[in-house]
Amino acid sequence: MIFRSHRGGVYYTPENTMPAYRSAYEIGADMIELDLHMTKDGALVLMHDETVDRTTDGTGLIKDMTLSQVRQCNAAALSGGDFPFEPPATLRELLDFAMEHPDLLLNIEFKDYPTPGNEDFAWECCDKIVDMLLAYGVQDRTWINSFDGRILERVYRRCGKLFR
């Protein structure tokens, strides 16, 4: 049986932060689920919602913000606990952590969808995620998912069955 953590150890730490993912692993999670969005300057950040509003003290669409702007948001501010400032995590940070724990499985949801007017942005985001996952060599322990089948088709056309 796989013990999966959704957005990290969110009962003990602010969601979508590195402390949340570390906490999930430390309490025994075999797999961590994360959601990815791309900033307007092409950085990949871990955030469930398309805005930073619900989970940080910031406001705005992630796709309209730079990485610097997203990282200035405090994910601990609205978490209900007494935590120090903690920015939303990036995919690079998460993959660096995963490299330290080769037994950790990843379940990655692509959240930028190719809706009308957003197609190029979504395809760029998809390609950047795949490029980074392949560069880190984690494809054999990574599940890819999306609520938009076109994203999954794009990954499959490019990578076949490299990902789960």
PDB file of N, CA and C in Angstrom, residues 32-73:
ATOM      1  N   ILE A  32       4.290  11.836  -2.788  1.00  0.00           N
ATOM      2  CA  ILE A  32       3.742  13.159  -2.555  1.00  0.00           C
ATOM      3  C   ILE A  32       3.092  13.655  -3.833  1.00  0.00           C
ATOM      4  N   GLU A  33       1.928  14.257  -3.653  1.00  0.00           N
ATOM      5  CA  GLU A  33       1.173  14.831  -4.768  1.00  0.00           C
ATOM      6  C   GLU A  33       1.406  16.322  -4.748  1.00  0.00           C
ATOM      7  N   LEU A  34       1.639  16.881  -5.920  1.00  0.00           N
ATOM      8  CA  LEU A  34       1.838  18.316  -6.017  1.00  0.00           C
ATOM      9  C   LEU A  34       1.213  18.846  -7.292  1.00  0.00           C
ATOM     10  N   ASP A  35       0.844  20.117  -7.236  1.00  0.00           N
ATOM     11  CA  ASP A  35       0.221  20.803  -8.358  1.00  0.00           C
ATOM     12  C   ASP A  35       1.181  21.871  -8.847  1.00  0.00           C
ATOM     13  N   LEU A  36       1.269  22.017 -10.167  1.00  0.00           N
ATOM     14  CA  LEU A  36       2.231  22.956 -10.735  1.00  0.00           C
ATOM     15  C   LEU A  36       1.571  24.025 -11.592  1.00  0.00           C
ATOM     16  N   HIS A  37       2.071  25.239 -11.401  1.00  0.00           N
ATOM     17  CA  HIS A  37       1.717  26.384 -12.241  1.00  0.00           C
ATOM     18  C   HIS A  37       3.013  27.063 -12.674  1.00  0.00           C
ATOM     19  N   MET A  38       2.931  27.811 -13.764  1.00  0.00           N
ATOM     20  CA  MET A  38       4.085  28.545 -14.256  1.00  0.00           C
ATOM     21  C   MET A  38       3.854  30.040 -14.074  1.00  0.00           C
ATOM     22  N   THR A  39       4.908  30.731 -13.643  1.00  0.00           N
ATOM     23  CA  THR A  39       4.859  32.188 -13.505  1.00  0.00           C
ATOM     24  C   THR A  39       5.069  32.835 -14.868  1.00  0.00           C
ATOM     25  N   LYS A  40       4.836  34.135 -14.939  1.00  0.00           N
ATOM     26  CA  LYS A  40       4.987  34.806 -16.235  1.00  0.00           C
ATOM     27  C   LYS A  40       6.429  34.835 -16.717  1.00  0.00           C
ATOM     28  N   ASP A  41       7.389  34.640 -15.806  1.00  0.00           N
ATOM     29  CA  ASP A  41       8.787  34.574 -16.237  1.00  0.00           C
ATOM     30  C   ASP A  41       9.281  33.130 -16.377  1.00  0.00           C
ATOM     31  N   GLY A  42       8.344  32.182 -16.426  1.00  0.00           N
ATOM     32  CA  GLY A  42       8.681  30.804 -16.769  1.00  0.00           C
ATOM     33  C   GLY A  42       9.115  29.906 -15.627  1.00  0.00           C
ATOM     34  N   ALA A  43       8.981  30.345 -14.391  1.00  0.00           N
ATOM     35  CA  ALA A  43       9.340  29.496 -13.252  1.00  0.00           C
ATOM     36  C   ALA A  43       8.169  28.571 -12.921  1.00  0.00           C
ATOM     37  N   LEU A  44       8.476  27.410 -12.392  1.00  0.00           N
ATOM     38  CA  LEU A  44       7.463  26.415 -12.038  1.00  0.00           C
ATOM     39  C   LEU A  44       7.302  26.394 -10.523  1.00  0.00           C
ATOM     40  N   VAL A  45       6.093  26.713 -10.065  1.00  0.00           N
ATOM     41  CA  VAL A  45       5.828  26.792  -8.628  1.00  0.00           C
ATOM     42  C   VAL A  45       4.742  25.798  -8.236  1.00  0.00           C
ATOM     43  N   LEU A  46       4.841  25.348  -7.004  1.00  0.00           N
ATOM     44  CA  LEU A  46       3.894  24.381  -6.464  1.00  0.00           C
ATOM     45  C   LEU A  46       2.751  25.142  -5.805  1.00  0.00           C
ATOM     46  N   MET A  47       1.583  25.043  -6.417  1.00  0.00           N
ATOM     47  CA  MET A  47       0.409  25.739  -5.903  1.00  0.00           C
ATOM     48  C   MET A  47      -0.814  25.048  -6.471  1.00  0.00           C
ATOM     49  N   HIS A  48      -1.762  24.737  -5.640  1.00  0.00           N
ATOM     50  CA  HIS A  48      -2.974  24.071  -6.094  1.00  0.00           C
ATOM     51  C   HIS A  48      -3.844  25.004  -6.917  1.00  0.00           C
ATOM     52  N   ASP A  49      -4.058  26.208  -6.426  1.00  0.00           N
ATOM     53  CA  ASP A  49      -4.957  27.159  -7.078  1.00  0.00           C
ATOM     54  C   ASP A  49      -4.207  27.960  -8.136  1.00  0.00           C
ATOM     55  N   GLU A  50      -4.963  28.574  -9.033  1.00  0.00           N
ATOM     56  CA  GLU A  50      -4.322  29.409 -10.042  1.00  0.00           C
ATOM     57  C   GLU A  50      -3.927  30.780  -9.496  1.00  0.00           C
ATOM     58  N   THR A  51      -4.373  31.082  -8.282  1.00  0.00           N
ATOM     59  CA  THR A  51      -3.982  32.326  -7.616  1.00  0.00           C
ATOM     60  C   THR A  51      -3.263  31.975  -6.315  1.00  0.00           C
ATOM     61  N   VAL A  52      -2.604  32.973  -5.736  1.00  0.00           N
ATOM     62  CA  VAL A  52      -1.951  32.802  -4.441  1.00  0.00           C
ATOM     63  C   VAL A  52      -2.874  33.212  -3.301  1.00  0.00           C
ATOM     64  N   ASP A  53      -4.074  33.639  -3.618  1.00  0.00           N
ATOM     65  CA  ASP A  53      -4.978  34.258  -2.640  1.00  0.00           C
ATOM     66  C   ASP A  53      -5.372  33.364  -1.467  1.00  0.00           C
ATOM     67  N   ARG A  54      -5.752  32.128  -1.715  1.00  0.00           N
ATOM     68  CA  ARG A  54      -6.289  31.273  -0.659  1.00  0.00           C
ATOM     69  C   ARG A  54      -5.228  30.809   0.330  1.00  0.00           C
ATOM     70  N   THR A  55      -4.003  30.601  -0.148  1.00  0.00           N
ATOM     71  CA  THR A  55      -3.002  29.955   0.701  1.00  0.00           C
ATOM     72  C   THR A  55      -1.845  30.852   1.120  1.00  0.00           C
ATOM     73  N   THR A  56      -1.849  32.114   0.698  1.00  0.00           N
ATOM     74  CA  THR A  56      -0.777  33.029   1.098  1.00  0.00           C
ATOM     75  C   THR A  56      -1.379  34.383   1.460  1.00  0.00           C
ATOM     76  N   ASP A  57      -0.517  35.280   1.884  1.00  0.00           N
ATOM     77  CA  ASP A  57      -0.953  36.645   2.166  1.00  0.00           C
ATOM     78  C   ASP A  57      -0.921  37.525   0.921  1.00  0.00           C
ATOM     79  N   GLY A  58      -0.661  36.941  -0.237  1.00  0.00           N
ATOM     80  CA  GLY A  58      -0.622  37.683  -1.491  1.00  0.00           C
ATOM     81  C   GLY A  58      -1.927  37.567  -2.253  1.00  0.00           C
ATOM     82  N   THR A  59      -1.988  38.274  -3.367  1.00  0.00           N
ATOM     83  CA  THR A  59      -3.136  38.183  -4.262  1.00  0.00           C
ATOM     84  C   THR A  59      -2.645  38.176  -5.702  1.00  0.00           C
ATOM     85  N   GLY A  60      -3.391  37.499  -6.558  1.00  0.00           N
ATOM     86  CA  GLY A  60      -3.091  37.528  -7.977  1.00  0.00           C
ATOM     87  C   GLY A  60      -2.956  36.162  -8.604  1.00  0.00           C
ATOM     88  N   LEU A  61      -3.090  36.168  -9.923  1.00  0.00           N
ATOM     89  CA  LEU A  61      -2.893  34.963 -10.723  1.00  0.00           C
ATOM     90  C   LEU A  61      -1.405  34.652 -10.812  1.00  0.00           C
ATOM     91  N   ILE A  62      -1.049  33.411 -10.609  1.00  0.00           N
ATOM     92  CA  ILE A  62       0.352  33.019 -10.687  1.00  0.00           C
ATOM     93  C   ILE A  62       0.916  33.314 -12.068  1.00  0.00           C
ATOM     94  N   LYS A  63       0.134  33.086 -13.108  1.00  0.00           N
ATOM     95  CA  LYS A  63       0.642  33.297 -14.467  1.00  0.00           C
ATOM     96  C   LYS A  63       0.901  34.771 -14.776  1.00  0.00           C
ATOM     97  N   ASP A  64       0.381  35.669 -13.929  1.00  0.00           N
ATOM     98  CA  ASP A  64       0.628  37.102 -14.109  1.00  0.00           C
ATOM     99  C   ASP A  64       1.710  37.634 -13.175  1.00  0.00           C
ATOM    100  N   MET A  65       2.291  36.753 -12.382  1.00  0.00           N
ATOM    101  CA  MET A  65       3.314  37.145 -11.407  1.00  0.00           C
ATOM    102  C   MET A  65       4.673  36.597 -11.823  1.00  0.00           C
ATOM    103  N   THR A  66       5.731  37.254 -11.381  1.00  0.00           N
ATOM    104  CA  THR A  66       7.087  36.719 -11.555  1.00  0.00           C
ATOM    105  C   THR A  66       7.377  35.766 -10.399  1.00  0.00           C
ATOM    106  N   LEU A  67       8.428  34.977 -10.545  1.00  0.00           N
ATOM    107  CA  LEU A  67       8.820  34.097  -9.451  1.00  0.00           C
ATOM    108  C   LEU A  67       9.129  34.922  -8.208  1.00  0.00           C
ATOM    109  N   SER A  68       9.800  36.036  -8.371  1.00  0.00           N
ATOM    110  CA  SER A  68      10.132  36.892  -7.229  1.00  0.00           C
ATOM    111  C   SER A  68       8.870  37.341  -6.499  1.00  0.00           C
ATOM    112  N   GLN A  69       7.845  37.703  -7.238  1.00  0.00           N
ATOM    113  CA  GLN A  69       6.590  38.128  -6.617  1.00  0.00           C
ATOM    114  C   GLN A  69       5.920  36.975  -5.869  1.00  0.00           C
ATOM    115  N   VAL A  70       5.919  35.795  -6.457  1.00  0.00           N
ATOM    116  CA  VAL A  70       5.323  34.637  -5.790  1.00  0.00           C
ATOM    117  C   VAL A  70       6.099  34.315  -4.521  1.00  0.00           C
ATOM    118  N   ARG A  71       7.422  34.381  -4.592  1.00  0.00           N
ATOM    119  CA  ARG A  71       8.259  34.027  -3.445  1.00  0.00           C
ATOM    120  C   ARG A  71       8.194  35.055  -2.311  1.00  0.00           C
ATOM    121  N   GLN A  72       7.644  36.224  -2.600  1.00  0.00           N
ATOM    122  CA  GLN A  72       7.424  37.224  -1.547  1.00  0.00           C
ATOM    123  C   GLN A  72       6.136  36.947  -0.775  1.00  0.00           C
ATOM    124  N   CYS A  73       5.317  36.057  -1.289  1.00  0.00           N
ATOM    125  CA  CYS A  73       4.069  35.686  -0.609  1.00  0.00           C
ATOM    126  C   CYS A  73       4.392  34.736   0.539  1.00  0.00           C
TER     127      CYS A  73
END
